Amino acid sequence: GKSIRPVNVPDAYKDPRFNSEVDKNSGYRTKSVLCMPVVKDGKVMVILTAINKCTGLQFTTADEGLIRVIGSASLNINERCAHAAAVGTEVLSEAVLTEADLFKDGG
């Protein structure tokens, strides 16, 4: 089977997979890219992408861990939203608060 791992590109213009046309059309300059597949039951549900790390030149393994947590939390919120549609909005509010707790106080 194919391995599902993050893709951490420190210099987008040196990576042959990078499409520089988007930068040319927008006037933006992409430097570094971090892509993280969000997986459920062995299936890629979405790919989160971060570009141009604000501090430092490239994304770190700590950044990979953070985006992995964000992806996991987003799947959890999505599942709770689907459940909330059936049982009421209190479940949705609880899901958002629960996931927000992951990020308070820096962790």
mmCIF file of C-alpha atoms in Angstrom:
data_model
loop_
_atom_site.group_PDB
_atom_site.id
_atom_site.type_symbol
_atom_site.label_atom_id
_atom_site.label_comp_id
_atom_site.label_asym_id
_atom_site.label_seq_id
_atom_site.Cartn_x
_atom_site.Cartn_y
_atom_site.Cartn_z
ATOM 1 C CA GLY A 1 0.000 0.000 0.000
ATOM 2 C CA LYS A 2 0.926 3.608 -0.469
ATOM 3 C CA SER A 3 2.335 5.426 2.557
ATOM 4 C CA ILE A 4 0.385 8.480 3.733
ATOM 5 C CA ARG A 5 2.902 10.975 5.104
ATOM 6 C CA PRO A 6 3.276 14.734 5.330
ATOM 7 C CA VAL A 7 5.103 16.538 2.550
ATOM 8 C CA ASN A 8 7.449 19.203 3.883
ATOM 9 C CA VAL A 9 8.994 21.325 1.115
ATOM 10 C CA PRO A 10 11.558 23.864 2.375
ATOM 11 C CA ASP A 11 11.936 25.577 -1.032
ATOM 12 C CA ALA A 12 8.898 25.345 -3.289
ATOM 13 C CA TYR A 13 10.725 26.524 -6.413
ATOM 14 C CA LYS A 14 13.247 23.684 -6.127
ATOM 15 C CA ASP A 15 10.499 21.037 -5.989
ATOM 16 C CA PRO A 16 9.358 19.733 -9.405
ATOM 17 C CA ARG A 17 5.805 19.171 -8.064
ATOM 18 C CA PHE A 18 5.321 22.889 -7.388
ATOM 19 C CA ASN A 19 3.166 24.828 -9.877
ATOM 20 C CA SER A 20 4.620 28.344 -10.007
ATOM 21 C CA GLU A 21 1.778 29.546 -12.281
ATOM 22 C CA VAL A 22 -0.334 30.260 -9.189
ATOM 23 C CA ASP A 23 2.355 32.649 -7.908
ATOM 24 C CA LYS A 24 2.723 34.251 -11.337
ATOM 25 C CA ASN A 25 -1.032 34.865 -11.575
ATOM 26 C CA SER A 26 -1.463 36.126 -8.009
ATOM 27 C CA GLY A 27 1.787 38.029 -7.490
ATOM 28 C CA TYR A 28 2.361 36.002 -4.318
ATOM 29 C CA ARG A 29 5.696 34.314 -3.615
ATOM 30 C CA THR A 30 5.509 30.808 -2.184
ATOM 31 C CA LYS A 31 8.629 29.861 -0.264
ATOM 32 C CA SER A 32 7.945 26.802 1.886
ATOM 33 C CA VAL A 33 5.020 24.366 1.842
ATOM 34 C CA LEU A 34 3.730 21.803 4.343
ATOM 35 C CA CYS A 35 0.987 19.401 3.240
ATOM 36 C CA MET A 36 -0.652 16.923 5.607
ATOM 37 C CA PRO A 37 -3.214 14.330 4.563
ATOM 38 C CA VAL A 38 -6.098 13.924 6.998
ATOM 39 C CA VAL A 39 -6.962 10.234 7.060
ATOM 40 C CA LYS A 40 -10.002 8.363 8.344
ATOM 41 C CA ASP A 41 -10.347 4.599 8.068
ATOM 42 C CA GLY A 42 -7.322 4.482 5.752
ATOM 43 C CA LYS A 43 -8.850 6.985 3.317
ATOM 44 C CA VAL A 44 -7.556 10.522 2.681
ATOM 45 C CA MET A 45 -10.442 12.853 3.502
ATOM 46 C CA VAL A 46 -8.666 16.162 2.866
ATOM 47 C CA ILE A 47 -5.160 17.581 2.600
ATOM 48 C CA LEU A 48 -4.277 20.526 4.820
ATOM 49 C CA THR A 49 -1.701 22.894 3.356
ATOM 50 C CA ALA A 50 0.358 25.574 5.077
ATOM 51 C CA ILE A 51 2.574 27.922 3.099
ATOM 52 C CA ASN A 52 5.375 30.305 4.051
ATOM 53 C CA LYS A 53 6.198 29.722 7.700
ATOM 54 C CA CYS A 54 6.102 33.047 9.528
ATOM 55 C CA THR A 55 9.147 32.374 11.705
ATOM 56 C CA GLY A 56 12.198 30.611 10.372
ATOM 57 C CA LEU A 57 12.741 29.503 6.828
ATOM 58 C CA GLN A 58 11.073 26.115 6.736
ATOM 59 C CA PHE A 59 8.492 24.025 8.545
ATOM 60 C CA THR A 60 9.728 21.707 11.294
ATOM 61 C CA THR A 61 8.632 18.324 12.596
ATOM 62 C CA ALA A 62 6.876 20.246 15.398
ATOM 63 C CA ASP A 63 4.853 22.059 12.711
ATOM 64 C CA GLU A 64 3.994 18.690 11.195
ATOM 65 C CA GLY A 65 2.730 17.550 14.584
ATOM 66 C CA LEU A 66 0.627 20.683 15.003
ATOM 67 C CA ILE A 67 -1.002 20.398 11.588
ATOM 68 C CA ARG A 68 -1.671 16.700 12.309
ATOM 69 C CA VAL A 69 -3.540 17.708 15.517
ATOM 70 C CA ILE A 70 -5.498 20.365 13.615
ATOM 71 C CA GLY A 71 -6.473 17.785 10.994
ATOM 72 C CA SER A 72 -7.590 15.300 13.620
ATOM 73 C CA ALA A 73 -9.605 17.971 15.409
ATOM 74 C CA SER A 74 -11.271 19.036 12.152
ATOM 75 C CA LEU A 75 -12.395 15.457 11.471
ATOM 76 C CA ASN A 76 -13.789 15.217 14.981
ATOM 77 C CA ILE A 77 -15.687 18.496 14.566
ATOM 78 C CA ASN A 78 -17.022 17.375 11.192
ATOM 79 C CA GLU A 79 -18.294 14.097 12.666
ATOM 80 C CA ARG A 80 -19.935 15.939 15.548
ATOM 81 C CA CYS A 81 -21.560 18.404 13.143
ATOM 82 C CA ALA A 82 -23.144 15.519 11.271
ATOM 83 C CA HIS A 83 -24.383 14.129 14.578
ATOM 84 C CA ALA A 84 -25.581 17.583 15.679
ATOM 85 C CA ALA A 85 -27.830 17.830 12.636
ATOM 86 C CA ALA A 86 -29.734 14.838 13.996
ATOM 87 C CA VAL A 87 -29.848 15.709 17.710
ATOM 88 C CA GLY A 88 -29.591 19.516 18.021
ATOM 89 C CA THR A 89 -27.149 22.391 18.079
ATOM 90 C CA GLU A 90 -25.915 21.853 21.654
ATOM 91 C CA VAL A 91 -23.757 18.979 20.417
ATOM 92 C CA LEU A 92 -22.143 21.266 17.828
ATOM 93 C CA SER A 93 -21.330 23.905 20.448
ATOM 94 C CA GLU A 94 -19.867 21.225 22.704
ATOM 95 C CA ALA A 95 -17.712 19.882 19.855
ATOM 96 C CA VAL A 96 -16.262 23.288 19.061
ATOM 97 C CA LEU A 97 -15.494 23.984 22.714
ATOM 98 C CA THR A 98 -13.913 20.569 23.175
ATOM 99 C CA GLU A 99 -11.609 21.033 20.181
ATOM 100 C CA ALA A 100 -10.808 24.612 21.196
ATOM 101 C CA ASP A 101 -9.517 23.266 24.504
ATOM 102 C CA LEU A 102 -6.727 21.541 22.568
ATOM 103 C CA PHE A 103 -5.211 24.894 21.733
ATOM 104 C CA LYS A 104 -5.661 26.971 24.893
ATOM 105 C CA ASP A 105 -2.564 27.775 26.910
ATOM 106 C CA GLY A 106 -0.294 26.889 23.995
ATOM 107 C CA GLY A 107 -1.073 23.246 23.749
#
